[in-house]
CSV table of N, CA and C in Angstrom, one decimal:
chain,number,residue,atom,x,y,z
A,31,GLN,N,15.6,-1.1,14.0
A,31,GLN,CA,15.4,-1.6,12.7
A,31,GLN,C,13.9,-1.5,12.2
A,32,VAL,N,13.8,-0.9,11.1
A,32,VAL,CA,12.5,-0.6,10.5
A,32,VAL,C,11.9,-1.9,10.0
A,33,GLN,N,10.6,-2.2,10.4
A,33,GLN,CA,9.9,-3.3,9.9
A,33,GLN,C,8.5,-2.9,9.3
A,34,PHE,N,8.1,-3.6,8.3
A,34,PHE,CA,6.8,-3.4,7.7
A,34,PHE,C,6.2,-4.8,7.6
A,35,VAL,N,5.0,-4.9,8.1
A,35,VAL,CA,4.2,-6.1,8.0
A,35,VAL,C,2.9,-5.9,7.3
A,36,GLU,N,2.8,-6.4,6.1
A,36,GLU,CA,1.6,-6.2,5.3
A,36,GLU,C,0.6,-7.4,5.5
A,37,SER,N,-0.7,-7.2,5.4
A,37,SER,CA,-1.6,-8.3,5.6
A,37,SER,C,-3.0,-7.9,4.9
A,38,GLY,N,-3.8,-8.8,4.7
A,38,GLY,CA,-5.2,-8.5,4.2
A,38,GLY,C,-5.4,-8.9,2.8
A,39,GLY,N,-4.4,-9.4,2.1
A,39,GLY,CA,-4.6,-9.8,0.7
A,39,GLY,C,-5.4,-11.1,0.6
A,40,GLY,N,-5.7,-11.4,-0.7
A,40,GLY,CA,-6.5,-12.6,-0.9
A,40,GLY,C,-7.0,-12.7,-2.3
A,41,LEU,N,-7.9,-13.6,-2.6
A,41,LEU,CA,-8.5,-13.8,-3.9
A,41,LEU,C,-9.8,-13.1,-3.9
A,42,VAL,N,-10.1,-12.3,-4.9
A,42,VAL,CA,-11.3,-11.6,-5.0
A,42,VAL,C,-11.7,-11.5,-6.5
A,43,GLN,N,-13.0,-11.5,-6.7
A,43,GLN,CA,-13.5,-11.4,-8.1
A,43,GLN,C,-13.5,-10.0,-8.6
A,44,PRO,N,-13.4,-9.8,-9.9
A,44,PRO,CA,-13.4,-8.4,-10.4
A,44,PRO,C,-14.6,-7.6,-9.9
A,45,GLY,N,-14.4,-6.4,-9.6
A,45,GLY,CA,-15.4,-5.6,-9.0
A,45,GLY,C,-15.5,-5.6,-7.5
A,46,GLY,N,-14.8,-6.6,-6.9
A,46,GLY,CA,-14.8,-6.7,-5.4
A,46,GLY,C,-13.9,-5.8,-4.7
A,47,SER,N,-13.8,-6.0,-3.4
A,47,SER,CA,-13.0,-5.1,-2.5
A,47,SER,C,-12.2,-5.8,-1.6
A,48,LEU,N,-11.1,-5.2,-1.2
A,48,LEU,CA,-10.2,-5.7,-0.1
A,48,LEU,C,-9.6,-4.5,0.6
A,49,ARG,N,-9.3,-4.8,1.9
A,49,ARG,CA,-8.6,-3.8,2.7
A,49,ARG,C,-7.3,-4.4,3.2
A,50,LEU,N,-6.2,-3.8,2.8
A,50,LEU,CA,-4.9,-4.2,3.2
A,50,LEU,C,-4.4,-3.3,4.4
A,51,SER,N,-3.6,-3.9,5.2
A,51,SER,CA,-3.0,-3.3,6.4
A,51,SER,C,-1.5,-3.3,6.3
A,52,CYS,N,-0.9,-2.3,6.8
A,52,CYS,CA,0.6,-2.2,7.0
A,52,CYS,C,0.9,-1.8,8.3
A,53,ALA,N,1.5,-2.6,9.1
A,53,ALA,CA,2.0,-2.3,10.5
A,53,ALA,C,3.4,-2.0,10.4
A,54,ALA,N,3.8,-0.8,10.8
A,54,ALA,CA,5.2,-0.3,10.8
A,54,ALA,C,5.8,-0.1,12.1
A,55,SER,N,7.0,-0.4,12.3
A,55,SER,CA,7.7,-0.2,13.6
A,55,SER,C,9.2,0.1,13.3
A,56,GLY,N,9.8,0.7,14.4
A,56,GLY,CA,11.2,0.9,14.4
A,56,GLY,C,11.6,2.2,13.7
A,57,ALA,N,10.7,3.1,13.4
A,57,ALA,CA,11.0,4.3,12.8
A,57,ALA,C,10.2,5.5,13.4
A,58,THR,N,10.7,6.7,13.2
A,58,THR,CA,10.0,7.9,13.7
A,58,THR,C,9.2,8.3,12.5
A,59,PHE,N,7.9,8.4,12.6
A,59,PHE,CA,7.1,8.7,11.5
A,59,PHE,C,6.7,10.1,11.4
A,60,SER,N,6.9,10.8,12.4
A,60,SER,CA,6.5,12.3,12.4
A,60,SER,C,7.2,12.9,11.3
A,61,GLY,N,6.5,13.6,10.4
A,61,GLY,CA,7.0,14.3,9.3
A,61,GLY,C,7.2,13.4,8.1
A,62,ALA,N,7.0,12.1,8.2
A,62,ALA,CA,7.2,11.2,7.1
A,62,ALA,C,5.9,10.9,6.4
A,63,SER,N,6.0,10.2,5.3
A,63,SER,CA,4.8,9.7,4.6
A,63,SER,C,5.0,8.3,4.3
A,64,MET,N,3.9,7.6,4.3
A,64,MET,CA,3.9,6.1,4.1
A,64,MET,C,3.3,5.9,2.7
A,65,GLY,N,3.9,5.0,2.0
A,65,GLY,CA,3.4,4.7,0.6
A,65,GLY,C,3.1,3.2,0.5
A,66,TRP,N,2.2,2.9,-0.5
A,66,TRP,CA,1.9,1.6,-0.9
A,66,TRP,C,2.5,1.4,-2.3
A,67,PHE,N,3.0,0.2,-2.5
A,67,PHE,CA,3.6,-0.2,-3.8
A,67,PHE,C,3.1,-1.6,-4.2
A,68,ARG,N,3.2,-1.9,-5.4
A,68,ARG,CA,2.8,-3.3,-5.9
A,68,ARG,C,3.7,-3.7,-7.0
A,69,GLN,N,3.8,-5.1,-7.0
A,69,GLN,CA,4.7,-5.7,-8.0
A,69,GLN,C,3.9,-6.9,-8.6
A,70,ALA,N,3.6,-6.8,-9.9
A,70,ALA,CA,3.0,-7.9,-10.6
A,70,ALA,C,4.1,-8.8,-11.2
A,71,PRO,N,3.8,-10.1,-11.4
A,71,PRO,CA,4.8,-11.0,-12.0
A,71,PRO,C,5.4,-10.5,-13.2
A,72,GLY,N,6.7,-10.5,-13.3
A,72,GLY,CA,7.4,-10.0,-14.5
A,72,GLY,C,7.5,-8.5,-14.7
A,73,LYS,N,7.0,-7.8,-13.7
A,73,LYS,CA,7.0,-6.3,-13.8
A,73,LYS,C,7.8,-5.6,-12.7
A,74,GLU,N,8.1,-4.4,-13.0
A,74,GLU,CA,8.8,-3.6,-11.9
A,74,GLU,C,7.8,-3.2,-10.8
A,75,ARG,N,8.3,-3.0,-9.6
A,75,ARG,CA,7.5,-2.5,-8.6
A,75,ARG,C,7.0,-1.1,-8.9
A,76,GLU,N,5.8,-0.8,-8.7
A,76,GLU,CA,5.2,0.5,-9.0
A,76,GLU,C,4.5,1.2,-7.8
A,77,PHE,N,4.6,2.5,-7.8
A,77,PHE,CA,3.9,3.2,-6.8
A,77,PHE,C,2.4,3.2,-6.9
A,78,VAL,N,1.7,3.0,-5.8
A,78,VAL,CA,0.3,3.0,-5.8
A,78,VAL,C,-0.3,4.3,-5.2
A,79,GLY,N,0.2,4.7,-4.0
A,79,GLY,CA,-0.3,5.9,-3.4
A,79,GLY,C,0.5,6.1,-2.1
A,80,ARG,N,0.2,7.3,-1.5
A,80,ARG,CA,0.9,7.7,-0.3
A,80,ARG,C,0.0,8.5,0.6
A,81,ILE,N,0.4,8.5,1.9
A,81,ILE,CA,-0.3,9.4,2.9
A,81,ILE,C,0.7,10.0,3.8
A,82,SER,N,0.5,11.3,4.1
A,82,SER,CA,1.4,12.0,5.0
A,82,SER,C,1.0,11.6,6.4
A,83,TRP,N,2.0,11.3,7.3
A,83,TRP,CA,1.7,10.8,8.6
A,83,TRP,C,1.0,11.8,9.5
A,84,ILE,N,1.4,13.0,9.4
A,84,ILE,CA,0.8,14.0,10.3
A,84,ILE,C,-0.5,14.5,9.8
A,85,GLY,N,-0.5,15.1,8.5
A,85,GLY,CA,-1.7,15.7,8.0
A,85,GLY,C,-2.7,14.8,7.4
A,86,GLY,N,-2.3,13.7,7.0
A,86,GLY,CA,-3.2,12.7,6.3
A,86,GLY,C,-3.5,13.0,4.9
A,87,SER,N,-2.8,13.9,4.2
A,87,SER,CA,-3.1,14.2,2.8
A,87,SER,C,-2.6,13.0,2.0
A,88,THR,N,-3.3,12.7,0.9
A,88,THR,CA,-3.0,11.5,0.1
A,88,THR,C,-2.8,11.9,-1.3
A,89,SER,N,-2.1,11.0,-2.0
A,89,SER,CA,-2.0,11.1,-3.5
A,89,SER,C,-1.9,9.7,-4.0
A,90,TYR,N,-2.4,9.5,-5.3
A,90,TYR,CA,-2.5,8.2,-5.9
A,90,TYR,C,-2.0,8.1,-7.3
A,91,ALA,N,-1.6,7.0,-7.7
A,91,ALA,CA,-1.2,6.7,-9.1
A,91,ALA,C,-2.5,6.8,-9.9
A,92,ASP,N,-2.4,7.3,-11.2
A,92,ASP,CA,-3.6,7.4,-12.0
A,92,ASP,C,-4.4,6.1,-12.2
A,93,SER,N,-3.7,5.0,-12.1
A,93,SER,CA,-4.3,3.7,-12.4
A,93,SER,C,-5.2,3.3,-11.3
A,94,VAL,N,-5.1,3.9,-10.1
A,94,VAL,CA,-6.0,3.5,-9.0
A,94,VAL,C,-6.8,4.6,-8.4
A,95,LYS,N,-6.6,5.8,-9.0
A,95,LYS,CA,-7.3,7.0,-8.5
A,95,LYS,C,-8.8,6.8,-8.6
A,96,GLY,N,-9.6,7.1,-7.5
A,96,GLY,CA,-11.0,6.9,-7.5
A,96,GLY,C,-11.5,5.6,-7.1
A,97,ARG,N,-10.5,4.6,-7.0
A,97,ARG,CA,-10.9,3.2,-6.6
A,97,ARG,C,-10.2,2.9,-5.3
A,98,PHE,N,-9.0,3.4,-5.0
A,98,PHE,CA,-8.3,3.0,-3.8
A,98,PHE,C,-8.2,4.2,-2.9
A,99,THR,N,-8.2,3.9,-1.6
A,99,THR,CA,-8.2,5.0,-0.6
A,99,THR,C,-7.2,4.6,0.5
A,100,ILE,N,-6.3,5.5,0.9
A,100,ILE,CA,-5.3,5.2,1.9
A,100,ILE,C,-5.7,6.0,3.2
A,101,SER,N,-5.6,5.3,4.3
A,101,SER,CA,-5.8,6.0,5.6
A,101,SER,C,-4.8,5.5,6.6
A,102,ARG,N,-4.7,6.1,7.8
A,102,ARG,CA,-3.8,5.7,8.7
A,102,ARG,C,-4.3,5.8,10.1
A,103,ASP,N,-3.8,4.9,11.0
A,103,ASP,CA,-4.2,4.9,12.4
A,103,ASP,C,-2.9,5.2,13.2
A,104,LYS,N,-2.7,6.5,13.6
A,104,LYS,CA,-1.4,6.9,14.2
A,104,LYS,C,-1.1,6.1,15.5
A,105,PRO,N,-2.0,6.0,16.4
A,105,PRO,CA,-1.7,5.2,17.7
A,105,PRO,C,-1.2,3.8,17.4
A,106,LYS,N,-1.7,3.2,16.3
A,106,LYS,CA,-1.4,1.8,16.0
A,106,LYS,C,-0.2,1.8,15.0
A,107,SER,N,0.3,2.9,14.5
A,107,SER,CA,1.4,3.0,13.5
A,107,SER,C,1.0,2.0,12.3
A,108,THR,N,-0.2,2.1,11.9
A,108,THR,CA,-0.7,1.3,10.8
A,108,THR,C,-1.3,2.1,9.7
A,109,VAL,N,-1.1,1.7,8.5
A,109,VAL,CA,-1.6,2.3,7.3
A,109,VAL,C,-2.5,1.3,6.6
A,110,TYR,N,-3.6,1.8,6.0
A,110,TYR,CA,-4.5,0.9,5.3
A,110,TYR,C,-4.7,1.3,3.9
A,111,LEU,N,-5.0,0.3,3.1
A,111,LEU,CA,-5.3,0.5,1.7
A,111,LEU,C,-6.6,-0.1,1.4
A,112,GLN,N,-7.6,0.7,1.2
A,112,GLN,CA,-8.9,0.2,0.8
A,112,GLN,C,-9.0,0.2,-0.7
A,113,MET,N,-9.3,-1.0,-1.2
A,113,MET,CA,-9.3,-1.2,-2.7
A,113,MET,C,-10.7,-1.6,-3.1
A,114,ASN,N,-11.3,-0.8,-3.9
A,114,ASN,CA,-12.7,-1.1,-4.4
A,114,ASN,C,-12.6,-1.2,-5.9
A,115,SER,N,-13.7,-1.8,-6.5
A,115,SER,CA,-13.8,-1.9,-7.9
A,115,SER,C,-12.5,-2.6,-8.5
A,116,LEU,N,-12.1,-3.6,-7.9
A,116,LEU,CA,-10.8,-4.3,-8.3
A,116,LEU,C,-10.9,-4.9,-9.7
A,117,LYS,N,-9.8,-4.8,-10.4
A,117,LYS,CA,-9.6,-5.3,-11.7
A,117,LYS,C,-8.5,-6.3,-11.8
A,118,PRO,N,-8.6,-7.2,-12.8
A,118,PRO,CA,-7.5,-8.2,-12.9
A,118,PRO,C,-6.1,-7.6,-12.9
A,119,GLU,N,-6.0,-6.5,-13.5
A,119,GLU,CA,-4.7,-5.8,-13.6
A,119,GLU,C,-4.2,-5.3,-12.2
A,120,ASP,N,-5.0,-5.3,-11.2
A,120,ASP,CA,-4.6,-5.0,-9.8
A,120,ASP,C,-3.9,-6.2,-9.1
A,121,THR,N,-3.9,-7.3,-9.8
A,121,THR,CA,-3.2,-8.5,-9.2
A,121,THR,C,-1.7,-8.2,-9.1
A,122,ALA,N,-1.2,-8.4,-7.8
A,122,ALA,CA,0.2,-8.1,-7.5
A,122,ALA,C,0.4,-8.4,-6.1
A,123,VAL,N,1.7,-8.4,-5.7
A,123,VAL,CA,2.1,-8.4,-4.3
A,123,VAL,C,2.2,-6.9,-3.9
A,124,TYR,N,1.5,-6.6,-2.8
A,124,TYR,CA,1.4,-5.2,-2.3
A,124,TYR,C,2.4,-5.1,-1.1
A,125,HIS,N,3.1,-4.0,-1.1
A,125,HIS,CA,4.1,-3.7,-0.1
A,125,HIS,C,3.9,-2.2,0.4
A,126,CYS,N,4.4,-1.9,1.6
A,126,CYS,CA,4.4,-0.6,2.1
A,126,CYS,C,5.8,-0.2,2.5
A,127,ASN,N,6.1,1.1,2.5
A,127,ASN,CA,7.4,1.6,2.9
A,127,ASN,C,7.2,3.1,3.2
A,128,LEU,N,8.2,3.7,3.9
A,128,LEU,CA,8.2,5.1,4.1
A,128,LEU,C,8.7,5.6,2.7
A,129,VAL,N,8.2,6.8,2.4
A,129,VAL,CA,8.5,7.4,1.0
A,129,VAL,C,9.0,8.8,1.1
A,130,ALA,N,9.8,9.1,0.1
A,130,ALA,CA,10.1,10.5,-0.2
A,130,ALA,C,9.6,10.8,-1.6
A,131,GLY,N,8.6,11.6,-1.7
A,131,GLY,CA,7.9,11.7,-2.9
A,131,GLY,C,7.2,10.4,-3.2
A,132,ILE,N,7.5,9.8,-4.3
A,132,ILE,CA,6.9,8.5,-4.6
A,132,ILE,C,8.0,7.4,-4.6
A,133,SER,N,9.1,7.7,-4.0
A,133,SER,CA,10.2,6.7,-4.0
A,133,SER,C,10.4,6.1,-2.6
A,134,PRO,N,10.5,4.8,-2.5
A,134,PRO,CA,10.7,4.2,-1.2
A,134,PRO,C,12.0,4.6,-0.5
A,135,ILE,N,12.0,4.8,0.8
A,135,ILE,CA,13.2,5.2,1.5
A,135,ILE,C,14.0,4.0,1.9
A,136,PHE,N,13.4,3.0,2.4
A,136,PHE,CA,14.2,1.8,3.0
A,136,PHE,C,14.3,0.8,1.9
A,137,GLY,N,15.5,0.2,1.8
A,137,GLY,CA,15.8,-0.8,0.9
A,137,GLY,C,15.2,-2.2,1.2
A,138,SER,N,15.0,-2.4,2.5
A,138,SER,CA,14.4,-3.7,3.0
A,138,SER,C,12.9,-3.6,2.9
A,139,TRP,N,12.2,-4.6,2.4
A,139,TRP,CA,10.8,-4.7,2.3
A,139,TRP,C,10.2,-5.8,3.2
A,140,GLY,N,9.0,-5.6,3.5
A,140,GLY,CA,8.3,-6.7,4.2
A,140,GLY,C,8.0,-7.8,3.2
A,141,GLN,N,7.3,-8.8,3.7
A,141,GLN,CA,7.0,-10.0,2.8
A,141,GLN,C,5.9,-9.6,1.8
A,142,GLY,N,5.2,-8.6,2.1
A,142,GLY,CA,4.1,-8.2,1.2
A,142,GLY,C,2.9,-9.0,1.4
A,143,THR,N,1.8,-8.7,0.7
A,143,THR,CA,0.6,-9.4,0.8
A,143,THR,C,0.0,-9.6,-0.7
A,144,GLN,N,-0.3,-10.8,-1.0
A,144,GLN,CA,-0.7,-11.1,-2.4
A,144,GLN,C,-2.2,-10.8,-2.6
A,145,VAL,N,-2.5,-10.0,-3.7
A,145,VAL,CA,-3.8,-9.7,-4.1
A,145,VAL,C,-4.0,-10.3,-5.5
A,146,THR,N,-5.0,-11.2,-5.6
A,146,THR,CA,-5.3,-11.8,-6.9
A,146,THR,C,-6.8,-11.5,-7.2
A,147,VAL,N,-6.9,-10.9,-8.4
A,147,VAL,CA,-8.3,-10.5,-8.8
A,147,VAL,C,-8.6,-11.4,-10.0
A,148,SER,N,-9.5,-12.3,-9.8
A,148,SER,CA,-9.8,-13.3,-10.9
A,148,SER,C,-11.2,-13.8,-10.7
A,149,SER,N,-11.9,-14.1,-11.8
A,149,SER,CA,-13.2,-14.8,-11.7
A,149,SER,C,-13.0,-16.3,-11.8
């Protein structure tokens, strides 16, 4: 059974930084890509970015490009989302999942981690 456990969220002021973690288990990641998503209150879940598990290539949504960076630690089966220059509109619950393109593969999600950007 695939499981995703996200952590690292919190309350941060505009312009601040946070680093989120996603620990994944129960799946074969070779050849896969891991993605980050977020869902703000009253909005649809949206794609944030992705990283290929083997090569480490990344891609990002335009809204976070240049501010967010995704990395991975293969021995730990963990993916990170470094978020800099945070804005109030980044406030959301952040989730991770295996992805095909920018679409999540698994229908079950972890509990996510809340990020609140506010002064």
